[in-house]
mmCIF file of C-alpha atoms in Angstrom:
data_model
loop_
_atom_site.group_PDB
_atom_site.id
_atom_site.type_symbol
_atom_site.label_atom_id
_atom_site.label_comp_id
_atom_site.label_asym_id
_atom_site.label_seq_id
_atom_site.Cartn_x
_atom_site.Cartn_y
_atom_site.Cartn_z
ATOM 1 C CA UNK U 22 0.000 0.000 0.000
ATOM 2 C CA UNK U 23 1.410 3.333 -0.759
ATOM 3 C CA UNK U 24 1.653 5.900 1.702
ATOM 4 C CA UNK U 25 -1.142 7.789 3.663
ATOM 5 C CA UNK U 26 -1.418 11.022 5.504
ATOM 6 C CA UNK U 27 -3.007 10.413 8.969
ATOM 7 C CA UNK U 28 -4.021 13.668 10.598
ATOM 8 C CA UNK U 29 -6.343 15.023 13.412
ATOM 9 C CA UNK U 30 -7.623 18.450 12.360
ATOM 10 C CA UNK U 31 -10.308 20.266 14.386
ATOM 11 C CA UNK U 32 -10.394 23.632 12.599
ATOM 12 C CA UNK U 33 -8.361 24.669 9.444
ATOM 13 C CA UNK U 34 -5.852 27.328 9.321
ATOM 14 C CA UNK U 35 -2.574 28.155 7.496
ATOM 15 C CA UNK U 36 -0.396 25.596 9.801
ATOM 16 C CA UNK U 37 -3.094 22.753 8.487
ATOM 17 C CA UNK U 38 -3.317 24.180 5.074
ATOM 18 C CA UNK U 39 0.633 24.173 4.655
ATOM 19 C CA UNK U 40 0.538 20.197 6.107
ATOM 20 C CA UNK U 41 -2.157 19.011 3.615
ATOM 21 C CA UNK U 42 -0.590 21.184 0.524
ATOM 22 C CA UNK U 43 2.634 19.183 1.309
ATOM 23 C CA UNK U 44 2.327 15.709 2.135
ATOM 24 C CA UNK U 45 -1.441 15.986 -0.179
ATOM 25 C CA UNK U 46 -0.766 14.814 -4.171
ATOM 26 C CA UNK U 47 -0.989 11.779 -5.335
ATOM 27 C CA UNK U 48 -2.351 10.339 -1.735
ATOM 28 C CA UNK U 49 -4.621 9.312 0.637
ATOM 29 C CA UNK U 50 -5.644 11.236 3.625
ATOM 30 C CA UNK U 51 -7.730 9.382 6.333
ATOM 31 C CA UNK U 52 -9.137 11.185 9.497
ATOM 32 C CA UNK U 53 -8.738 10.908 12.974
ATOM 33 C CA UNK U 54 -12.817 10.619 13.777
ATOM 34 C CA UNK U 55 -14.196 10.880 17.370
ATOM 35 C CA UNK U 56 -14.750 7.374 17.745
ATOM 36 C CA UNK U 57 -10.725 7.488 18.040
ATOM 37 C CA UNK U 58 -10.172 9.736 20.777
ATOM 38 C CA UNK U 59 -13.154 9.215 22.775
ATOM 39 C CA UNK U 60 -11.016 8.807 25.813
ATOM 40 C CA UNK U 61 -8.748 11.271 25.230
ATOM 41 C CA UNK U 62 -10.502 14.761 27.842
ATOM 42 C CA UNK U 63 -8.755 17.689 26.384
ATOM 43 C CA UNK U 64 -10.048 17.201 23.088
ATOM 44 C CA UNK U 65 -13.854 15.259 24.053
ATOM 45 C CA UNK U 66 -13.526 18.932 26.043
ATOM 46 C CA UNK U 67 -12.423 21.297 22.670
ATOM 47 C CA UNK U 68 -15.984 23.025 21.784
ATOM 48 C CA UNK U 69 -14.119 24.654 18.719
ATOM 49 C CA UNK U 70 -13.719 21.557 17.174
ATOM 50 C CA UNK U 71 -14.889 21.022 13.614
ATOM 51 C CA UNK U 72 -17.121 18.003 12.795
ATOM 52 C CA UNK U 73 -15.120 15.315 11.416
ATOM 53 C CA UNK U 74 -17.338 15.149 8.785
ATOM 54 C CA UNK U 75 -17.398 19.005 7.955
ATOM 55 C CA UNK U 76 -13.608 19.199 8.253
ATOM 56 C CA UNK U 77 -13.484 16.318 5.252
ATOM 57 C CA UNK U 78 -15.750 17.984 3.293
ATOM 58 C CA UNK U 79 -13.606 21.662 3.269
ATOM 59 C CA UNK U 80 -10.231 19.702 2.821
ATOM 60 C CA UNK U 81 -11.908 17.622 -0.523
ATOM 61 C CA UNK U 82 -12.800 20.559 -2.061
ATOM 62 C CA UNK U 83 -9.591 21.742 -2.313
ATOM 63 C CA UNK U 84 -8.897 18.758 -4.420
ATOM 64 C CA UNK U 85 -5.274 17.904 -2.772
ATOM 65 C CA UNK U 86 -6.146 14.211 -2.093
ATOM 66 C CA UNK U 87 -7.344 11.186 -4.152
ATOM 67 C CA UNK U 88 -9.478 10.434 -1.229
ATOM 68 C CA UNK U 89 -10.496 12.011 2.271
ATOM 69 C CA UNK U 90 -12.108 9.091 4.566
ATOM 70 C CA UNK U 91 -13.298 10.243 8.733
ATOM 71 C CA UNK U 92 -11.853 7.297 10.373
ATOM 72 C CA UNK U 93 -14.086 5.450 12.843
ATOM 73 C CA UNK U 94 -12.502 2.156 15.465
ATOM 74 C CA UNK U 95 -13.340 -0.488 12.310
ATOM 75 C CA UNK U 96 -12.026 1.187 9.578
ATOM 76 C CA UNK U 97 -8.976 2.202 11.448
ATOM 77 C CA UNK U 98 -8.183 -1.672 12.428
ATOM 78 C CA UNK U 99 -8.817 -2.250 8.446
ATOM 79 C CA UNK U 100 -6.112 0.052 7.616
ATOM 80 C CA UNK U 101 -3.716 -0.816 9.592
ATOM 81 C CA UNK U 102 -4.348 -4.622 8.593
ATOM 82 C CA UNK U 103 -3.477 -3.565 5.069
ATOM 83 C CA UNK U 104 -0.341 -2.206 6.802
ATOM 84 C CA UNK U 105 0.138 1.431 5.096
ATOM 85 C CA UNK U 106 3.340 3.999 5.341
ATOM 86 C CA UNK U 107 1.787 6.846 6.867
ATOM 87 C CA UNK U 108 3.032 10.752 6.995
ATOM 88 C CA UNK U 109 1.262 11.952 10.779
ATOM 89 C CA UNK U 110 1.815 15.448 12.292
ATOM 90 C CA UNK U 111 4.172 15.208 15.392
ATOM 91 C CA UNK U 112 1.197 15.721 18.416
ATOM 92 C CA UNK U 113 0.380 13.561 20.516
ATOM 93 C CA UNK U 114 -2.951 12.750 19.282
ATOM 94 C CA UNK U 115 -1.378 11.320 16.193
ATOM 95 C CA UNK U 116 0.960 9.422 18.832
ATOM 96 C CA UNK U 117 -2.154 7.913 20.773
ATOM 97 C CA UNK U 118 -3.730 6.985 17.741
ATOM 98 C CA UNK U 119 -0.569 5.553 15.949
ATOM 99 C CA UNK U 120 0.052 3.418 19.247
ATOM 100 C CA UNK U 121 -3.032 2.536 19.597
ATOM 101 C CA UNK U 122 -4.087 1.471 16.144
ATOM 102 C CA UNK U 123 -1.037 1.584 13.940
ATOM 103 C CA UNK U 124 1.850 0.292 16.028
ATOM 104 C CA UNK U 125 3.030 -2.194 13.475
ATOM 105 C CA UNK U 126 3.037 0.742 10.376
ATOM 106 C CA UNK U 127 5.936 2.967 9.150
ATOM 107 C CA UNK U 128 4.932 6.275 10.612
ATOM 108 C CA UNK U 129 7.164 9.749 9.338
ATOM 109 C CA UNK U 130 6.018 12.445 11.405
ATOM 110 C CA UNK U 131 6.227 16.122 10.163
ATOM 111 C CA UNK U 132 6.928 18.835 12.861
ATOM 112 C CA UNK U 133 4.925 21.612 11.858
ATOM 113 C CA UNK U 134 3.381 23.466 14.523
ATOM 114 C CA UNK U 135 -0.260 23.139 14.395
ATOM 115 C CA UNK U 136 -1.692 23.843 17.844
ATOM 116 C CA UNK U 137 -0.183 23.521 21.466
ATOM 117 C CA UNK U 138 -0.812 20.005 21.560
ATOM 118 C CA UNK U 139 0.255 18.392 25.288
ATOM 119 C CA UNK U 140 3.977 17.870 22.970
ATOM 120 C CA UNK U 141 4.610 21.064 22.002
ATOM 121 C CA UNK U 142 3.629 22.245 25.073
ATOM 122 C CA UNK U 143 5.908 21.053 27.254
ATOM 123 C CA UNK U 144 8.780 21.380 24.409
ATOM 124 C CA UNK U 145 12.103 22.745 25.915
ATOM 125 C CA UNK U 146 12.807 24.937 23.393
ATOM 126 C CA UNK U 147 16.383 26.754 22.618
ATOM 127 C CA UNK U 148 16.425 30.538 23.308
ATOM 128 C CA UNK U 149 16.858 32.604 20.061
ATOM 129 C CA UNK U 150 19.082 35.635 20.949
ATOM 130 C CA UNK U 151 22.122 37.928 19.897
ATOM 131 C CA UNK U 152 25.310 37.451 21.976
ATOM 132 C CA UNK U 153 26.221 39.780 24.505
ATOM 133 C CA UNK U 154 28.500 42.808 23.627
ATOM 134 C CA UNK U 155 31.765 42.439 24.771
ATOM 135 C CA UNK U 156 32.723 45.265 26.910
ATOM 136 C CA UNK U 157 29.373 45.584 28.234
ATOM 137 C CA UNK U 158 29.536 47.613 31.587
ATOM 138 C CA UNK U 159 26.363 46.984 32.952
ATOM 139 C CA UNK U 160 26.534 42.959 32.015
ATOM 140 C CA UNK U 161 29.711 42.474 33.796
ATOM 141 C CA UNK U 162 28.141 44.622 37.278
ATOM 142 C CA UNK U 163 24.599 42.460 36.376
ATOM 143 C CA UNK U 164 26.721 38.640 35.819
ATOM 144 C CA UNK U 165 28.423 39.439 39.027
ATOM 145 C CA UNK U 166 26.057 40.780 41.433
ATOM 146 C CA UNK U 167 23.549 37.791 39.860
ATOM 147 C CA UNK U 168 26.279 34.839 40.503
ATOM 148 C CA UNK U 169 26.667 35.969 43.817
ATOM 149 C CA UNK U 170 23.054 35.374 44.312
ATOM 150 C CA UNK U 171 22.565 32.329 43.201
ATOM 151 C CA UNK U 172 25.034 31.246 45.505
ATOM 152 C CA UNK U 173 22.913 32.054 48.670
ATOM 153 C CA UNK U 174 19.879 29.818 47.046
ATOM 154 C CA UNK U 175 19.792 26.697 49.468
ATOM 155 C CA UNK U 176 18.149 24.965 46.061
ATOM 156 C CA UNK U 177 20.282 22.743 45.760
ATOM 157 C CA UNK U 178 18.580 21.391 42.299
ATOM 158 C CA UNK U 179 17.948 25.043 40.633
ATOM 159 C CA UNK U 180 20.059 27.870 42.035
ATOM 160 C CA UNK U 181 19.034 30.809 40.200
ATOM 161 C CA UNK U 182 20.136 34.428 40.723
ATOM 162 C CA UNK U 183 19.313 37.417 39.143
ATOM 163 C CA UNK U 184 19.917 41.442 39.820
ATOM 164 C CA UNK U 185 18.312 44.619 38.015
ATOM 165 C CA UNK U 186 19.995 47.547 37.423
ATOM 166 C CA UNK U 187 17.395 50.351 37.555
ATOM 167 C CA UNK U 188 17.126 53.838 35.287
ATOM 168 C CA UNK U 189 19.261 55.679 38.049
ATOM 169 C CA UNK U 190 22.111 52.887 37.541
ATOM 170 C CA UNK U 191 21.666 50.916 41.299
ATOM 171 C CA UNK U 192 21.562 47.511 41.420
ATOM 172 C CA UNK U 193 19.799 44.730 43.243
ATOM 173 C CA UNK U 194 19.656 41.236 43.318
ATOM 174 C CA UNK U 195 17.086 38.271 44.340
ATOM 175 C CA UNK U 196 17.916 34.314 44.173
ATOM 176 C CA UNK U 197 14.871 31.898 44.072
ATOM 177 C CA UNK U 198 13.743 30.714 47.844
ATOM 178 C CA UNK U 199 10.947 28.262 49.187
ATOM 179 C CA UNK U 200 7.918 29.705 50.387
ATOM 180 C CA UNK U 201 6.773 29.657 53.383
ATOM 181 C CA UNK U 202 10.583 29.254 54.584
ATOM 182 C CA UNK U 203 13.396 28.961 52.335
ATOM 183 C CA UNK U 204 13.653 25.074 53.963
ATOM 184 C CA UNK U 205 9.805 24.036 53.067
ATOM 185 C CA UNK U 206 11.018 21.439 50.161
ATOM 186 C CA UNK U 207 13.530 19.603 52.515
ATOM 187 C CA UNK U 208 10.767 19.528 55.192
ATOM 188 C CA UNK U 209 7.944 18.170 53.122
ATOM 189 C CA UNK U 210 9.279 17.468 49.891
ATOM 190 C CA UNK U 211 9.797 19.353 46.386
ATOM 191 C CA UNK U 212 6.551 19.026 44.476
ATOM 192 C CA UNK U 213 8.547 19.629 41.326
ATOM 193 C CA UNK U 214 10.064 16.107 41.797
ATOM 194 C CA UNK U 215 6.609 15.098 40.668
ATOM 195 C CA UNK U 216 7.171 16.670 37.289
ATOM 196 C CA UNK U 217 9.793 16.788 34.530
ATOM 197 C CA UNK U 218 11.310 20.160 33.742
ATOM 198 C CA UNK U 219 8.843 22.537 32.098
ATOM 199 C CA UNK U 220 5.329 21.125 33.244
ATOM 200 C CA UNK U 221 2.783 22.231 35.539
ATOM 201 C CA UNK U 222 5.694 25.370 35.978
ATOM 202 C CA UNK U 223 3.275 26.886 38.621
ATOM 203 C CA UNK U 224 3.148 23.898 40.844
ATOM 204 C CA UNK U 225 6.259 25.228 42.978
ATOM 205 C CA UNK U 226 6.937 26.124 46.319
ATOM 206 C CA UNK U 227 9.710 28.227 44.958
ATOM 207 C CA UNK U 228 9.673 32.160 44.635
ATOM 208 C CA UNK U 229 11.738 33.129 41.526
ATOM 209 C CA UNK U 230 14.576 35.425 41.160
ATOM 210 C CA UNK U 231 12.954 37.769 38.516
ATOM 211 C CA UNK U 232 9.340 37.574 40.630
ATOM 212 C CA UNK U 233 11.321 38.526 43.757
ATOM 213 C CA UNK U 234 12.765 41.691 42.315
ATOM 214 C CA UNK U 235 10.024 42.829 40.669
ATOM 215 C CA UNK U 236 7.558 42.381 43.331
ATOM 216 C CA UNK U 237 10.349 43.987 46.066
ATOM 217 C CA UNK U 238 10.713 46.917 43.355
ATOM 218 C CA UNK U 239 6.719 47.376 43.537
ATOM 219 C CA UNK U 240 6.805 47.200 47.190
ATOM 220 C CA UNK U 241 9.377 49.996 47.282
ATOM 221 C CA UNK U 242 7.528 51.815 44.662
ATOM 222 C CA UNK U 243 10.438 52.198 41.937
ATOM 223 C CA UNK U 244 10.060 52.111 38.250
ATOM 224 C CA UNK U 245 11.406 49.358 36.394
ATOM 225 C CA UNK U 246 10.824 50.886 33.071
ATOM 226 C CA UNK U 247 13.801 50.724 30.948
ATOM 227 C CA UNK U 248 15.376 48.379 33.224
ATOM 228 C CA UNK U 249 17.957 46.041 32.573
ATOM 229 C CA UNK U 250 17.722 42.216 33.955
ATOM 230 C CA UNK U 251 20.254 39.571 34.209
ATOM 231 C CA UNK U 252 18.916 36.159 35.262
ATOM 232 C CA UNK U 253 21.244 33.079 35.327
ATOM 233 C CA UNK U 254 18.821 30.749 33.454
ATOM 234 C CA UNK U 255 16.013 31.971 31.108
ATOM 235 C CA UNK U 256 12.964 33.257 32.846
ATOM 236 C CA UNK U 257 9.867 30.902 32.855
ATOM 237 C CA UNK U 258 6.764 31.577 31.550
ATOM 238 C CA UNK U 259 5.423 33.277 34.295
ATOM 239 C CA UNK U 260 8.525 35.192 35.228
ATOM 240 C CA UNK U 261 8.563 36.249 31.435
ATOM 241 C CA UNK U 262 5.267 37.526 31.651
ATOM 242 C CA UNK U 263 6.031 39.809 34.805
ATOM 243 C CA UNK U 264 9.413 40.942 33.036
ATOM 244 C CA UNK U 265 7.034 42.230 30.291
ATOM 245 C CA UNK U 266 4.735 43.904 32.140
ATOM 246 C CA UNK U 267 7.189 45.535 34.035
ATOM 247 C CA UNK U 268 8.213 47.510 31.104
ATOM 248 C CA UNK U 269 11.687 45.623 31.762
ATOM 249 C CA UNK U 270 14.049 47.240 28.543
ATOM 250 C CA UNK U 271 17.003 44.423 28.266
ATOM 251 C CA UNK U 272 17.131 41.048 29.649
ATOM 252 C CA UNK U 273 20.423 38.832 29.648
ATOM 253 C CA UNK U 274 20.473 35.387 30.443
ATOM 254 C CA UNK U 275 23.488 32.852 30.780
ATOM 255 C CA UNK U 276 21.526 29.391 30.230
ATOM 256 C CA UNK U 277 18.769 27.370 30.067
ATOM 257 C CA UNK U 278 15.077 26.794 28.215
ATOM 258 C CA UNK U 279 12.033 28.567 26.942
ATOM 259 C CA UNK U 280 8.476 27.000 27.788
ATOM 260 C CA UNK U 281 5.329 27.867 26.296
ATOM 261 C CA UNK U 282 5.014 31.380 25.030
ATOM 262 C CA UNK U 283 7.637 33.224 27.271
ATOM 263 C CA UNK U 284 9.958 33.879 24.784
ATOM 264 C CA UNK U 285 7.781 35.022 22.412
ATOM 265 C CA UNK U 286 5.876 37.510 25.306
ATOM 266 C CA UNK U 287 9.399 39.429 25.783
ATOM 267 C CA UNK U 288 10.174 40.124 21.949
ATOM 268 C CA UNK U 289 6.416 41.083 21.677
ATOM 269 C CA UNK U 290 6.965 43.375 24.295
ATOM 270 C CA UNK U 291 10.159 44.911 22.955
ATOM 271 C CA UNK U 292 12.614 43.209 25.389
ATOM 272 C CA UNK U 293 15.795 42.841 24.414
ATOM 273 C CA UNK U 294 17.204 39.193 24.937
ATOM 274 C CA UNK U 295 21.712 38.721 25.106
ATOM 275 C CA UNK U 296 22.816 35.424 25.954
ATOM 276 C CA UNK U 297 25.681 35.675 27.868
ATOM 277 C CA UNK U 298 29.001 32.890 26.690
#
């Protein structure tokens, strides 16, 4: 049998338009109906699904397939008897359904990003960002005064520091510390040693760096507009989201990952991002 595309697609946009236009010519493309993912809450729970039905009806009229076939439990064990090559997008519903249903079939996955599948979601992705200017006055002041930081975090599994050097040039730094005391996950346990790195970010008992100056900065009623942030590893989500908000001008960072949507938060509020060798 020659190969298939194998796709869930709950509303049509560009991302799904560019997938079928691709992998479409000359093929067969067979839909991941209902009946498949009946188990599966997050999308039994999506109201802005399409219709199976509808979505096969749009995607044949734009004449890209030799076929378009809504796949129900009995025609997806035919197919994979018959033991097709299939092209899948990389999420995991085309993972559940592959292991489920097509375990013994040659599967290529494509990586275009359609949604923020459970996959993509969790994704540690690398940073995009210009190197740091050598020569840089305020890094050096920031690396320093942010290093020395991290070294009074009692974390002994993420010691983060970061300082922020304010409009008027004064500095001051913040490392990231247990709430209620700094000792709390030695006492009762880290709840992030339920999780691998980058999911369910807000199930911490840890106060970041960057939300610790910012909030002490609001406390003391000074401006962080225009500021100028060095963190030791790139801010999460959350912490990107403050930085943001807080009008924050230039933010350097030495290591780590971006989750989610924080790097794309900073650049669309006109942060500046250095990576620091």
């Amino acid at each position: 049998m020659s190969e298939a595309v194998l796709a869930y697609v709950p509303v049509l946009h560009e991302g799904y338009r560019r997938f079928l236009e691709s992998h479409g010519p000359g093929r067969a493309l067979y839909l991941i109906g209902p009946e498949l993912y009946a188990e599966e809450r997050p999308l039994t729970k999506d109201i802005r699904a399409l219709p199976a039905e509808h979505a096969a009806l749009a995607i044949a009229a734009w004449e890209l397939f030799d076929t378009v076939t809504v796949l129900d439990v009995a025609q997806a064990e035919r197919l994979a008897a018959a033991g097709p090559a299939l092209i899948a997008p990389a999420e995991d519903v085309s993972y559940a359904v592959v292991e489920r249903f097509f375990a013994r079939c040659e599967v290529r996955y494509d990586t275009v990003f359609l949604r923020w599948d459970k996959t993509r979601t969790a994704a540690l992705l690398t940073p995009q960002a210009a190197p740091a200017r050598a020569g840089d006055e305020a890094l050096a002041e920031l690396a320093a005064a942010a290093a020395e930081a991290a070294g009074q975090s009692v974390d002994w599994w993420r010691r983060v520091g970061a300082a922020i050097r304010f409009a008027d040039g004064t500095v001051e730094t913040a490392h990231n510390e247990h709430l209620p005391h700094p000792l709390a996950a030695y006492a009762a346990g880290d709840p992030r040693s339920n999780f691998y790195k980058g999911v369910a970010l807000e199930l911490s008992t840890a106060h970041h760096a960057e939300a610790r100056l910012i909030a002490a900065a609001a406390r003391a009623g000074r401006s962080t507009e225009g500021a100028a942030v060095y963190v030791t590893d790139f801010p999460c989500p959350p912490c990107a989201k403050l930085i943001a908000a807080a009008g924050v001008g230039r933010v350097y960072f030495r290591e780590g990952y971006a989750v989610l949507d924080g790097e794309d938060v900073l650049r669309g509020a006109g942060v500046e991002l250095l990576r620091v060798a």
